[in-house]
XYZ file of C-alpha atoms in Angstrom:
381
model
C 43.039 18.896 9.112
C 39.804 19.032 7.053
C 37.390 20.682 8.450
C 34.408 18.216 9.083
C 31.077 18.477 7.170
C 28.025 20.969 8.664
C 26.032 19.052 10.952
C 22.627 20.390 8.656
C 24.633 18.436 5.280
C 25.389 14.943 7.170
C 21.902 14.746 7.765
C 20.411 15.976 3.995
C 23.298 13.394 3.214
C 21.764 10.434 4.944
C 18.260 10.838 4.606
C 18.490 12.016 0.932
C 20.310 8.328 1.039
C 17.579 6.526 3.508
C 15.153 7.600 0.132
C 16.804 5.497 -2.662
C 17.307 2.860 -0.751
C 14.703 2.452 2.083
C 14.939 -1.747 1.936
C 18.434 -1.573 2.512
C 19.183 -1.231 6.413
C 22.896 -1.859 6.506
C 23.290 1.244 4.117
C 22.497 3.436 6.387
C 24.391 1.355 9.137
C 27.661 2.003 7.434
C 27.008 5.848 7.614
C 26.558 5.651 11.387
C 30.179 4.021 12.147
C 31.780 7.003 9.939
C 31.416 8.777 13.387
C 29.055 10.569 16.027
C 28.300 13.047 14.028
C 26.947 10.733 11.373
C 25.901 8.576 14.253
C 22.837 10.497 15.161
C 21.020 11.024 12.132
C 21.654 6.964 10.636
C 20.238 5.658 14.119
C 16.992 7.675 13.361
C 17.144 5.742 9.962
C 17.857 2.881 11.134
C 14.631 2.164 13.348
C 12.707 4.612 12.077
C 11.227 1.237 10.035
C 11.353 -2.126 12.347
C 10.688 -5.936 11.552
C 9.846 -9.286 13.731
C 9.497 -12.338 12.873
C 9.342 -15.461 15.737
C 12.458 -17.234 14.472
C 14.575 -14.173 14.838
C 16.707 -14.528 17.597
C 17.364 -10.492 16.761
C 14.317 -10.192 17.724
C 15.803 -10.451 20.999
C 18.921 -8.252 20.377
C 16.881 -5.708 19.539
C 15.339 -5.728 22.412
C 17.900 -5.540 24.638
C 19.390 -2.136 22.558
C 16.073 -1.075 23.184
C 16.109 -1.656 26.780
C 19.889 -0.061 26.975
C 18.480 2.728 24.724
C 14.357 3.517 25.789
C 15.061 6.486 23.256
C 14.588 4.525 20.581
C 11.421 3.232 21.214
C 10.559 7.111 20.140
C 12.411 6.524 16.729
C 10.260 4.308 15.729
C 7.679 5.168 13.024
C 7.168 1.751 11.309
C 6.033 -2.000 12.516
C 5.807 -4.564 10.456
C 5.442 -8.218 11.777
C 5.930 -11.050 10.019
C 3.797 -14.282 11.502
C 5.294 -17.586 10.772
C 4.281 -20.869 12.534
C 6.563 -20.306 15.733
C 4.148 -18.149 18.806
C 5.885 -14.667 19.211
C 6.979 -14.264 22.751
C 4.547 -11.988 24.173
C 6.685 -10.555 26.720
C 9.560 -9.339 24.625
C 7.167 -8.041 22.280
C 5.375 -6.395 25.331
C 8.751 -4.687 26.197
C 8.090 -2.904 22.646
C 4.801 -0.992 23.766
C 5.741 2.547 24.309
C 5.989 3.546 20.716
C 4.478 7.312 21.346
C 5.147 7.992 17.492
C 4.515 4.763 15.601
C 2.198 5.974 12.872
C 1.910 2.392 10.873
C 1.597 -1.588 11.462
C 1.925 -4.310 8.884
C 1.019 -7.283 9.752
C 2.504 -10.438 7.122
C 1.756 -13.723 7.396
C 3.811 -16.084 6.277
C 1.892 -19.527 6.420
C 3.457 -22.976 5.367
C 1.669 -26.066 3.806
C 0.872 -27.822 7.207
C -0.747 -24.441 8.723
C -4.229 -24.360 8.623
C -7.159 -21.607 9.538
C -6.776 -22.374 13.115
C -3.328 -22.434 12.947
C -3.094 -18.559 11.469
C -6.105 -17.547 13.521
C -4.529 -18.568 16.563
C -1.069 -16.792 16.128
C -2.987 -13.858 15.201
C -5.539 -13.887 18.079
C -3.174 -14.381 20.190
C -1.525 -10.907 19.115
C -4.611 -8.803 19.510
C -3.739 -7.559 22.465
C 0.099 -6.575 21.808
C -2.134 -4.918 18.273
C -3.918 -2.593 21.127
C -1.277 -1.697 23.024
C 0.638 -0.500 20.136
C -2.354 1.865 19.111
C -2.946 2.982 22.529
C 0.412 3.205 23.192
C 1.227 5.711 20.063
C 0.591 9.604 20.953
C -0.404 10.260 17.317
C -2.220 7.246 16.973
C -1.508 4.170 14.256
C -3.132 5.487 11.426
C -2.074 2.784 8.980
C -2.357 -0.730 9.004
C -2.087 -3.636 6.622
C -2.874 -7.447 6.430
C -1.256 -9.655 4.186
C 0.373 -12.308 3.255
C 4.200 -12.856 2.745
C 4.645 -15.020 -0.793
C 4.829 -18.232 0.194
C 2.244 -19.441 -3.436
C -0.707 -20.425 -1.110
C -3.319 -18.184 -0.804
C -4.247 -18.244 3.648
C -7.459 -19.066 4.907
C -8.418 -16.061 8.155
C -11.529 -16.248 9.663
C -13.922 -13.160 9.967
C -13.520 -13.118 13.911
C -10.166 -12.827 13.552
C -10.393 -10.145 10.430
C -12.773 -8.615 13.173
C -10.536 -8.156 16.182
C -7.570 -6.667 14.289
C -9.693 -3.759 12.640
C -11.155 -3.367 16.359
C -7.775 -3.123 17.655
C -6.632 -0.340 15.148
C -10.119 2.095 15.852
C -8.025 4.568 14.656
C -6.763 3.482 11.396
C -7.465 6.101 8.123
C -5.251 3.678 5.851
C -6.547 0.066 5.538
C -5.239 -2.369 2.928
C -5.969 -6.032 2.970
C -4.417 -7.974 0.827
C -6.212 -10.276 -2.050
C -4.110 -13.510 -0.736
C -6.036 -14.372 2.138
C -9.471 -16.642 1.968
C -12.168 -14.984 4.572
C -14.293 -17.842 5.909
C -17.564 -16.527 7.013
C -18.906 -17.797 9.827
C -21.688 -16.577 9.683
C -22.825 -14.446 13.091
C -19.661 -11.915 12.800
C -19.427 -9.096 11.077
C -16.416 -7.103 10.377
C -16.814 -2.969 11.135
C -14.197 -0.974 9.658
C -12.247 2.028 11.719
C -14.783 4.721 12.349
C -11.797 7.447 10.508
C -11.272 5.451 7.723
C -9.977 7.721 4.414
C -8.152 5.100 2.662
C -9.177 1.238 1.380
C -7.241 -1.249 -0.426
C -8.976 -4.370 -0.582
C -9.375 -7.499 -2.970
C -12.029 -9.238 -4.054
C -10.131 -12.181 -3.887
C -10.226 -12.579 -0.067
C -13.912 -12.187 0.382
C -16.818 -14.208 -0.225
C -19.506 -12.298 -1.818
C -21.615 -11.852 0.878
C -18.939 -10.464 2.962
C -17.838 -8.260 0.475
C -21.407 -7.117 -0.688
C -21.640 -6.376 3.303
C -18.466 -4.631 3.621
C -18.918 -2.121 1.240
C -22.392 -0.840 2.224
C -20.348 -0.329 5.736
C -21.398 3.561 6.582
C -17.903 4.019 6.667
C -17.252 3.174 3.058
C -19.316 6.499 2.538
C -16.328 8.960 3.502
C -13.075 6.988 1.939
C -12.017 9.240 -0.472
C -8.738 6.953 -2.299
C -10.017 3.263 -3.463
C -8.651 0.267 -4.413
C -10.137 -2.226 -5.668
C -8.865 -5.159 -7.196
C -9.644 -8.326 -8.550
C -13.462 -7.192 -9.026
C -15.975 -7.343 -11.132
C -17.158 -3.788 -11.345
C -20.586 -4.801 -12.900
C -21.569 -6.397 -9.748
C -24.385 -4.777 -7.770
C -22.589 -4.153 -4.459
C -20.419 -2.183 -6.315
C -22.179 -0.106 -8.710
C -24.769 0.339 -5.303
C -21.379 1.747 -3.797
C -20.158 4.722 -6.533
C -23.895 5.169 -6.631
C -23.750 6.338 -3.640
C -20.613 7.500 -2.204
C -18.444 7.488 -5.633
C -18.683 11.564 -5.984
C -16.235 12.131 -2.889
C -13.293 10.010 -4.404
C -9.772 12.018 -5.208
C -7.831 8.234 -5.900
C -9.300 5.724 -7.349
C -7.510 2.402 -8.393
C -9.242 -0.191 -10.024
C -8.207 -3.856 -11.511
C -11.004 -5.322 -12.803
C -12.107 -8.205 -12.858
C -9.745 -11.024 -15.115
C -12.697 -12.749 -17.053
C -13.954 -9.149 -17.462
C -13.039 -8.650 -21.333
C -13.528 -4.786 -22.047
C -12.468 -4.152 -19.115
C -12.462 0.374 -20.510
C -16.895 -0.508 -20.340
C -16.468 -2.119 -17.154
C -14.578 1.477 -15.643
C -17.046 3.532 -17.708
C -19.326 2.023 -15.551
C -18.331 3.035 -12.353
C -16.169 6.563 -13.540
C -19.859 8.305 -14.742
C -20.725 8.320 -10.975
C -17.852 10.598 -9.973
C -16.814 14.280 -10.128
C -14.168 16.506 -11.083
C -13.279 15.674 -7.365
C -11.550 13.160 -8.561
C -7.411 14.267 -8.909
C -5.554 10.112 -9.456
C -6.607 7.401 -11.114
C -4.671 4.061 -11.512
C -5.667 1.193 -14.114
C -4.371 -2.175 -14.952
C -4.978 -3.037 -18.669
C -4.816 -6.525 -19.846
C -3.771 -5.224 -23.401
C -0.968 -2.184 -25.115
C -3.671 -1.090 -27.004
C -6.604 -0.480 -24.454
C -4.412 1.828 -22.540
C -6.458 3.699 -25.077
C -9.577 2.897 -23.870
C -8.975 3.805 -20.410
C -7.996 7.044 -21.096
C -11.170 7.839 -23.224
C -13.517 6.921 -19.841
C -12.014 9.462 -18.388
C -13.850 12.223 -17.501
C -12.666 16.308 -17.155
C -10.766 17.101 -13.745
C -7.784 18.685 -12.535
C -6.187 15.322 -12.325
C -2.969 15.271 -10.697
C -1.692 11.958 -11.346
C -2.762 9.373 -14.071
C -0.582 6.452 -14.074
C -1.704 2.853 -16.723
C -0.425 -0.324 -15.610
C -0.252 -2.618 -18.911
C 0.993 -6.038 -19.904
C 4.223 -4.948 -22.177
C 7.497 -6.834 -22.123
C 8.859 -3.028 -24.274
C 7.992 0.531 -24.810
C 8.003 -0.490 -28.139
C 4.586 -1.955 -27.507
C 2.835 0.999 -26.264
C 1.018 2.887 -28.990
C 3.355 6.512 -27.819
C 2.200 8.552 -30.699
C -1.289 8.191 -29.526
C -1.141 8.856 -26.580
C -0.465 12.103 -27.232
C -2.952 12.491 -28.999
C -5.339 11.524 -26.689
C -3.200 13.161 -24.037
C -3.903 16.333 -25.675
C -7.276 16.449 -25.079
C -8.928 19.338 -22.942
C -10.168 17.056 -20.271
C -5.950 16.627 -19.474
C -5.382 19.973 -19.714
C -4.169 20.267 -15.807
C -2.710 17.115 -15.715
C 0.915 17.003 -13.950
C 2.072 13.601 -14.115
C 1.412 10.741 -16.791
C 2.982 7.659 -15.760
C 3.516 3.837 -17.690
C 4.589 1.039 -15.636
C 4.486 -2.446 -15.940
C 4.444 -5.003 -12.975
C 7.508 -7.201 -12.442
C 7.629 -11.003 -10.689
C 7.917 -10.775 -7.240
C 5.595 -9.382 -4.055
C 6.315 -5.660 -2.570
C 5.718 -1.924 -4.224
C 9.177 -2.425 -5.564
C 8.192 -4.838 -8.482
C 7.610 -1.561 -10.896
C 9.071 -0.981 -14.031
C 8.665 2.380 -15.765
C 8.051 2.254 -19.608
C 8.812 5.587 -19.772
C 11.619 5.737 -21.595
C 14.398 8.728 -23.508
C 12.850 7.029 -26.583
C 9.060 7.204 -25.973
C 9.669 10.691 -25.008
C 10.576 11.270 -28.804
C 7.240 9.505 -29.716
C 5.233 11.993 -27.054
C 6.612 15.323 -28.201
C 3.917 17.079 -26.587
C 3.728 15.681 -23.571
C 7.320 15.962 -23.178
C 7.073 19.491 -23.865
C 4.796 19.675 -20.936
C 6.841 18.052 -18.624
C 3.846 15.502 -17.061
C 5.465 12.286 -18.154
C 7.014 10.891 -15.333
C 8.783 7.846 -13.971
C 8.532 4.920 -11.775
C 6.431 5.858 -8.598
C 9.058 4.604 -6.462
C 11.919 5.157 -8.872
């Protein structure tokens, strides 16, 4: 009879598989069926990220599993809550309160055509006590929060009061993402306060009326941000310019997707980059045309760059001016650059809708960059 694999090798195999197929839990489940030696590590990854939907009967089944083996709650690191038209059974969710190692909560709003502002607001407001329990039950504190809309083909209206309630339920959040699929409706007297320890913010101008956005970006907590991602915004806007003048020097990571009506994105990017310093290490930008990425690169200041990622509207690698990019990256400003990526967006929601445009052919067109070993693949590939 052959000797069994060492437990260390089994764990390493399962860990590697979990990194390759993070959205395919059934593959991990198959590993758990091999033997008891494989089951323990498989269970860790299988329950590390859980997603709940109000209509899914599997929620009750999961609660039954937790009841039989409460230690599973200590495995949960990430909770994704898919909020649809049906209300959640709060009595069921309350049984998933003590998640001592919970680190992130992602709230998806999946509203049908018949769901109006009051319906979505009512669902979220009804769950606010649960959000607070999850936040308080975590010994390490919930440090990541995302409020997004599942792809339904329409933007979802939310009131300022609802957003404020959600944020106040997670006071320890450091990484916050507010999706661009919402219409945040102003009610006049309610203001949104960011968590005091927030360091990383992803926000879209499409979600907020100008008055509310101006209030948000002027919030005192914004001065402590070290990583900022701005989408669908006019970078020449007074409130944005004022923010960068005041706090741009603290930024270490910056993602910019300028307003679609802004014809010259390079000028818009330059208008805010002039207020950053050599603290900045990571930069991501979205160019409308392939040759525009050269203009974007020309805007970047000298720094100890870790990663530069440029998204471009190109169908294949032949549309990119690789030889000119090779010349541009030979500039002294990028002498310490570690990774350079060129990618394009694919249709569909989620972070895995990215295609790497750096191929073996494009590497031949960028011999100097290739020799330096800075040409990177997909962020998730």
